[in-house]
């Protein structure tokens, strides 16, 4: 018999840890350093720290600027993402197994319709995300591109790792947590309206991207709610994972290639 209450408490701890790291990362990347007061960064996954974006060699070794901020190379950033996102994803999966939570509550069915819907939704959301970034730049509401530039590889191998390992892991973990668990599993276990859970999960999703500035939080929250609505309407986690992946992948390919 599923241990719904215990699992919900465990998910709360995981989410709190994730948002704590997001907050710490936000403070790190938004505080101007003594060596480069004009350098700004934005958060991609919520566990990254600051890096100098305009360094001549993206794969240079990490250095300490002397102001307490660690400036990471592109490779170090990508490894950071894989380790942190992989750790949180593993915790969720283990937690589901220990609590005997049914996998069916996640909506893991795969079919051509789910994949096609994910592709279409991802393209539309990319367009909305692009518009939001341009409005943010126009009205000086925050820089949502600096960390994307920092994470963009400059080699074929780097791009392969980004597109085939890092971004799929990010999309898979975030959709597992914010849509699959916080909406699907909780609605199944507690009988709560999935639309109410969609609203709550979208707020948490937005807070996890605070370093993108005020506009970034709003846009991310809206994108998160669209993904949540798609999950509720389709019942397919695969659809939103594919859409999420395409939003991130197109952001890099269109702007950094």
JSON list of C-alpha atoms in Angstrom, two decimals, residues 95-232:
[
{"chain": "A", "resi": 95, "resn": "UNK", "atom": "CA", "xyz": [11.59, 7.78, -2.59]},
{"chain": "A", "resi": 96, "resn": "UNK", "atom": "CA", "xyz": [8.83, 6.54, -4.89]},
{"chain": "A", "resi": 97, "resn": "UNK", "atom": "CA", "xyz": [10.14, 3.00, -4.65]},
{"chain": "A", "resi": 98, "resn": "UNK", "atom": "CA", "xyz": [10.41, 3.01, -0.86]},
{"chain": "A", "resi": 99, "resn": "UNK", "atom": "CA", "xyz": [6.93, 4.54, -0.47]},
{"chain": "A", "resi": 100, "resn": "UNK", "atom": "CA", "xyz": [5.46, 2.10, -3.03]},
{"chain": "A", "resi": 101, "resn": "UNK", "atom": "CA", "xyz": [4.04, 4.97, -5.08]},
{"chain": "A", "resi": 102, "resn": "UNK", "atom": "CA", "xyz": [2.48, 3.63, -8.31]},
{"chain": "A", "resi": 103, "resn": "UNK", "atom": "CA", "xyz": [4.42, 4.61, -11.41]},
{"chain": "A", "resi": 104, "resn": "UNK", "atom": "CA", "xyz": [1.11, 4.92, -13.25]},
{"chain": "A", "resi": 105, "resn": "UNK", "atom": "CA", "xyz": [0.44, 8.16, -11.36]},
{"chain": "A", "resi": 106, "resn": "UNK", "atom": "CA", "xyz": [3.24, 9.81, -13.35]},
{"chain": "A", "resi": 107, "resn": "UNK", "atom": "CA", "xyz": [1.66, 9.29, -16.77]},
{"chain": "A", "resi": 108, "resn": "UNK", "atom": "CA", "xyz": [4.63, 7.55, -18.36]},
{"chain": "A", "resi": 109, "resn": "UNK", "atom": "CA", "xyz": [2.84, 6.13, -21.40]},
{"chain": "A", "resi": 110, "resn": "UNK", "atom": "CA", "xyz": [4.73, 6.67, -24.66]},
{"chain": "A", "resi": 111, "resn": "UNK", "atom": "CA", "xyz": [3.03, 6.87, -28.05]},
{"chain": "A", "resi": 112, "resn": "UNK", "atom": "CA", "xyz": [3.29, 8.84, -31.27]},
{"chain": "A", "resi": 113, "resn": "UNK", "atom": "CA", "xyz": [0.55, 11.27, -30.25]},
{"chain": "A", "resi": 114, "resn": "UNK", "atom": "CA", "xyz": [2.29, 12.14, -26.97]},
{"chain": "A", "resi": 115, "resn": "UNK", "atom": "CA", "xyz": [5.60, 12.70, -28.72]},
{"chain": "A", "resi": 116, "resn": "UNK", "atom": "CA", "xyz": [4.02, 14.79, -31.47]},
{"chain": "A", "resi": 117, "resn": "UNK", "atom": "CA", "xyz": [2.14, 16.91, -28.96]},
{"chain": "A", "resi": 118, "resn": "UNK", "atom": "CA", "xyz": [5.38, 17.48, -27.08]},
{"chain": "A", "resi": 119, "resn": "UNK", "atom": "CA", "xyz": [7.19, 18.63, -30.21]},
{"chain": "A", "resi": 120, "resn": "UNK", "atom": "CA", "xyz": [4.41, 21.05, -31.14]},
{"chain": "A", "resi": 121, "resn": "UNK", "atom": "CA", "xyz": [4.14, 22.43, -27.62]},
{"chain": "A", "resi": 122, "resn": "UNK", "atom": "CA", "xyz": [7.90, 22.82, -27.34]},
{"chain": "A", "resi": 123, "resn": "UNK", "atom": "CA", "xyz": [8.12, 24.91, -30.51]},
{"chain": "A", "resi": 124, "resn": "UNK", "atom": "CA", "xyz": [5.28, 27.18, -29.34]},
{"chain": "A", "resi": 125, "resn": "UNK", "atom": "CA", "xyz": [6.80, 27.61, -25.88]},
{"chain": "A", "resi": 126, "resn": "UNK", "atom": "CA", "xyz": [10.17, 28.43, -27.39]},
{"chain": "A", "resi": 127, "resn": "UNK", "atom": "CA", "xyz": [8.57, 31.28, -29.32]},
{"chain": "A", "resi": 128, "resn": "UNK", "atom": "CA", "xyz": [6.91, 32.55, -26.13]},
{"chain": "A", "resi": 129, "resn": "UNK", "atom": "CA", "xyz": [10.16, 32.25, -24.21]},
{"chain": "A", "resi": 130, "resn": "UNK", "atom": "CA", "xyz": [12.02, 34.18, -26.91]},
{"chain": "A", "resi": 131, "resn": "UNK", "atom": "CA", "xyz": [9.43, 36.96, -26.78]},
{"chain": "A", "resi": 132, "resn": "UNK", "atom": "CA", "xyz": [9.72, 37.10, -23.01]},
{"chain": "A", "resi": 133, "resn": "UNK", "atom": "CA", "xyz": [13.52, 37.39, -23.19]},
{"chain": "A", "resi": 134, "resn": "UNK", "atom": "CA", "xyz": [13.31, 40.24, -25.70]},
{"chain": "A", "resi": 135, "resn": "UNK", "atom": "CA", "xyz": [10.79, 42.11, -23.57]},
{"chain": "A", "resi": 136, "resn": "UNK", "atom": "CA", "xyz": [13.04, 41.62, -20.56]},
{"chain": "A", "resi": 137, "resn": "UNK", "atom": "CA", "xyz": [15.98, 43.12, -22.42]},
{"chain": "A", "resi": 138, "resn": "UNK", "atom": "CA", "xyz": [13.89, 45.98, -23.82]},
{"chain": "A", "resi": 139, "resn": "UNK", "atom": "CA", "xyz": [12.61, 47.06, -20.42]},
{"chain": "A", "resi": 140, "resn": "UNK", "atom": "CA", "xyz": [15.82, 46.19, -18.54]},
{"chain": "A", "resi": 141, "resn": "UNK", "atom": "CA", "xyz": [14.13, 43.66, -16.27]},
{"chain": "A", "resi": 142, "resn": "UNK", "atom": "CA", "xyz": [17.10, 41.34, -15.97]},
{"chain": "A", "resi": 143, "resn": "UNK", "atom": "CA", "xyz": [19.60, 39.40, -18.06]},
{"chain": "A", "resi": 144, "resn": "UNK", "atom": "CA", "xyz": [18.36, 35.89, -18.84]},
{"chain": "A", "resi": 145, "resn": "UNK", "atom": "CA", "xyz": [21.09, 35.01, -21.33]},
{"chain": "A", "resi": 146, "resn": "UNK", "atom": "CA", "xyz": [24.45, 35.21, -19.56]},
{"chain": "A", "resi": 147, "resn": "UNK", "atom": "CA", "xyz": [24.54, 31.72, -18.08]},
{"chain": "A", "resi": 148, "resn": "UNK", "atom": "CA", "xyz": [23.21, 30.27, -21.32]},
{"chain": "A", "resi": 149, "resn": "UNK", "atom": "CA", "xyz": [26.23, 31.84, -23.00]},
{"chain": "A", "resi": 150, "resn": "UNK", "atom": "CA", "xyz": [28.47, 30.45, -20.27]},
{"chain": "A", "resi": 151, "resn": "UNK", "atom": "CA", "xyz": [27.11, 26.93, -20.74]},
{"chain": "A", "resi": 152, "resn": "UNK", "atom": "CA", "xyz": [27.24, 26.97, -24.55]},
{"chain": "A", "resi": 153, "resn": "UNK", "atom": "CA", "xyz": [30.04, 24.60, -25.69]},
{"chain": "A", "resi": 154, "resn": "UNK", "atom": "CA", "xyz": [32.56, 25.48, -28.37]},
{"chain": "A", "resi": 155, "resn": "UNK", "atom": "CA", "xyz": [33.22, 21.95, -29.65]},
{"chain": "A", "resi": 156, "resn": "UNK", "atom": "CA", "xyz": [31.23, 19.19, -31.32]},
{"chain": "A", "resi": 157, "resn": "UNK", "atom": "CA", "xyz": [31.74, 16.92, -28.33]},
{"chain": "A", "resi": 158, "resn": "UNK", "atom": "CA", "xyz": [30.53, 19.62, -25.97]},
{"chain": "A", "resi": 159, "resn": "UNK", "atom": "CA", "xyz": [27.39, 20.16, -28.00]},
{"chain": "A", "resi": 160, "resn": "UNK", "atom": "CA", "xyz": [26.74, 16.42, -28.07]},
{"chain": "A", "resi": 161, "resn": "UNK", "atom": "CA", "xyz": [27.04, 16.27, -24.28]},
{"chain": "A", "resi": 162, "resn": "UNK", "atom": "CA", "xyz": [24.77, 19.28, -23.86]},
{"chain": "A", "resi": 163, "resn": "UNK", "atom": "CA", "xyz": [22.03, 18.13, -26.24]},
{"chain": "A", "resi": 164, "resn": "UNK", "atom": "CA", "xyz": [22.16, 14.40, -25.52]},
{"chain": "A", "resi": 165, "resn": "UNK", "atom": "CA", "xyz": [22.96, 14.27, -21.80]},
{"chain": "A", "resi": 166, "resn": "UNK", "atom": "CA", "xyz": [22.61, 17.55, -19.92]},
{"chain": "A", "resi": 167, "resn": "UNK", "atom": "CA", "xyz": [19.40, 18.98, -21.38]},
{"chain": "A", "resi": 168, "resn": "UNK", "atom": "CA", "xyz": [17.50, 15.65, -21.41]},
{"chain": "A", "resi": 169, "resn": "UNK", "atom": "CA", "xyz": [18.44, 15.17, -17.75]},
{"chain": "A", "resi": 170, "resn": "UNK", "atom": "CA", "xyz": [17.29, 18.67, -16.83]},
{"chain": "A", "resi": 171, "resn": "UNK", "atom": "CA", "xyz": [13.97, 18.30, -18.65]},
{"chain": "A", "resi": 172, "resn": "UNK", "atom": "CA", "xyz": [13.40, 14.81, -17.28]},
{"chain": "A", "resi": 173, "resn": "UNK", "atom": "CA", "xyz": [14.11, 15.72, -13.66]},
{"chain": "A", "resi": 174, "resn": "UNK", "atom": "CA", "xyz": [12.18, 19.00, -13.60]},
{"chain": "A", "resi": 175, "resn": "UNK", "atom": "CA", "xyz": [9.13, 17.48, -15.27]},
{"chain": "A", "resi": 176, "resn": "UNK", "atom": "CA", "xyz": [9.30, 14.45, -12.98]},
{"chain": "A", "resi": 177, "resn": "UNK", "atom": "CA", "xyz": [9.24, 16.71, -9.92]},
{"chain": "A", "resi": 178, "resn": "UNK", "atom": "CA", "xyz": [7.09, 19.68, -10.90]},
{"chain": "A", "resi": 179, "resn": "UNK", "atom": "CA", "xyz": [4.56, 17.93, -13.11]},
{"chain": "A", "resi": 180, "resn": "UNK", "atom": "CA", "xyz": [4.75, 14.17, -12.55]},
{"chain": "A", "resi": 181, "resn": "UNK", "atom": "CA", "xyz": [5.05, 14.16, -8.75]},
{"chain": "A", "resi": 182, "resn": "UNK", "atom": "CA", "xyz": [3.63, 17.49, -7.59]},
{"chain": "A", "resi": 183, "resn": "UNK", "atom": "CA", "xyz": [0.59, 17.15, -9.87]},
{"chain": "A", "resi": 184, "resn": "UNK", "atom": "CA", "xyz": [0.09, 13.57, -11.01]},
{"chain": "A", "resi": 185, "resn": "UNK", "atom": "CA", "xyz": [1.17, 11.67, -7.93]},
{"chain": "A", "resi": 186, "resn": "UNK", "atom": "CA", "xyz": [-0.32, 14.08, -5.39]},
{"chain": "A", "resi": 187, "resn": "UNK", "atom": "CA", "xyz": [-3.64, 14.23, -7.26]},
{"chain": "A", "resi": 188, "resn": "UNK", "atom": "CA", "xyz": [-3.77, 10.43, -7.29]},
{"chain": "A", "resi": 189, "resn": "UNK", "atom": "CA", "xyz": [-2.77, 9.98, -3.67]},
{"chain": "A", "resi": 190, "resn": "UNK", "atom": "CA", "xyz": [-4.71, 12.80, -2.02]},
{"chain": "A", "resi": 191, "resn": "UNK", "atom": "CA", "xyz": [-7.61, 13.47, -4.36]},
{"chain": "A", "resi": 192, "resn": "UNK", "atom": "CA", "xyz": [-6.65, 17.14, -4.75]},
{"chain": "A", "resi": 193, "resn": "UNK", "atom": "CA", "xyz": [-7.67, 19.03, -7.89]},
{"chain": "A", "resi": 194, "resn": "UNK", "atom": "CA", "xyz": [-4.84, 18.75, -10.43]},
{"chain": "A", "resi": 195, "resn": "UNK", "atom": "CA", "xyz": [-5.49, 22.36, -11.47]},
{"chain": "A", "resi": 196, "resn": "UNK", "atom": "CA", "xyz": [-4.82, 23.58, -7.94]},
{"chain": "A", "resi": 197, "resn": "UNK", "atom": "CA", "xyz": [-1.65, 21.50, -7.86]},
{"chain": "A", "resi": 198, "resn": "UNK", "atom": "CA", "xyz": [-0.71, 22.90, -11.28]},
{"chain": "A", "resi": 199, "resn": "UNK", "atom": "CA", "xyz": [-0.88, 26.43, -9.90]},
{"chain": "A", "resi": 200, "resn": "UNK", "atom": "CA", "xyz": [1.19, 25.58, -6.82]},
{"chain": "A", "resi": 201, "resn": "UNK", "atom": "CA", "xyz": [3.81, 23.66, -8.78]},
{"chain": "A", "resi": 202, "resn": "UNK", "atom": "CA", "xyz": [4.13, 26.51, -11.29]},
{"chain": "A", "resi": 203, "resn": "UNK", "atom": "CA", "xyz": [4.89, 28.97, -8.49]},
{"chain": "A", "resi": 204, "resn": "UNK", "atom": "CA", "xyz": [7.57, 26.63, -7.14]},
{"chain": "A", "resi": 205, "resn": "UNK", "atom": "CA", "xyz": [8.94, 26.19, -10.65]},
{"chain": "A", "resi": 206, "resn": "UNK", "atom": "CA", "xyz": [9.18, 29.96, -11.11]},
{"chain": "A", "resi": 207, "resn": "UNK", "atom": "CA", "xyz": [10.90, 30.45, -7.74]},
{"chain": "A", "resi": 208, "resn": "UNK", "atom": "CA", "xyz": [13.53, 27.95, -8.81]},
{"chain": "A", "resi": 209, "resn": "UNK", "atom": "CA", "xyz": [14.59, 30.33, -11.58]},
{"chain": "A", "resi": 210, "resn": "UNK", "atom": "CA", "xyz": [14.89, 33.55, -9.60]},
{"chain": "A", "resi": 211, "resn": "UNK", "atom": "CA", "xyz": [18.27, 34.56, -11.00]},
{"chain": "A", "resi": 212, "resn": "UNK", "atom": "CA", "xyz": [16.64, 35.30, -14.35]},
{"chain": "A", "resi": 213, "resn": "UNK", "atom": "CA", "xyz": [15.22, 38.49, -12.87]},
{"chain": "A", "resi": 214, "resn": "UNK", "atom": "CA", "xyz": [11.65, 39.63, -12.36]},
{"chain": "A", "resi": 215, "resn": "UNK", "atom": "CA", "xyz": [10.65, 39.10, -15.96]},
{"chain": "A", "resi": 216, "resn": "UNK", "atom": "CA", "xyz": [12.35, 35.71, -15.98]},
{"chain": "A", "resi": 217, "resn": "UNK", "atom": "CA", "xyz": [10.37, 34.59, -12.94]},
{"chain": "A", "resi": 218, "resn": "UNK", "atom": "CA", "xyz": [7.09, 35.66, -14.54]},
{"chain": "A", "resi": 219, "resn": "UNK", "atom": "CA", "xyz": [7.88, 34.06, -17.91]},
{"chain": "A", "resi": 220, "resn": "UNK", "atom": "CA", "xyz": [9.12, 30.86, -16.28]},
{"chain": "A", "resi": 221, "resn": "UNK", "atom": "CA", "xyz": [6.02, 30.69, -14.12]},
{"chain": "A", "resi": 222, "resn": "UNK", "atom": "CA", "xyz": [3.77, 31.10, -17.16]},
{"chain": "A", "resi": 223, "resn": "UNK", "atom": "CA", "xyz": [5.71, 28.49, -19.12]},
{"chain": "A", "resi": 224, "resn": "UNK", "atom": "CA", "xyz": [5.52, 26.20, -16.12]},
{"chain": "A", "resi": 225, "resn": "UNK", "atom": "CA", "xyz": [1.76, 26.58, -15.92]},
{"chain": "A", "resi": 226, "resn": "UNK", "atom": "CA", "xyz": [1.37, 25.86, -19.63]},
{"chain": "A", "resi": 227, "resn": "UNK", "atom": "CA", "xyz": [3.41, 22.69, -19.15]},
{"chain": "A", "resi": 228, "resn": "UNK", "atom": "CA", "xyz": [1.32, 21.83, -16.10]},
{"chain": "A", "resi": 229, "resn": "UNK", "atom": "CA", "xyz": [-1.90, 22.38, -18.05]},
{"chain": "A", "resi": 230, "resn": "UNK", "atom": "CA", "xyz": [-0.60, 20.19, -20.86]},
{"chain": "A", "resi": 231, "resn": "UNK", "atom": "CA", "xyz": [0.19, 17.46, -18.34]},
{"chain": "A", "resi": 232, "resn": "UNK", "atom": "CA", "xyz": [-3.27, 17.67, -16.78]}
]
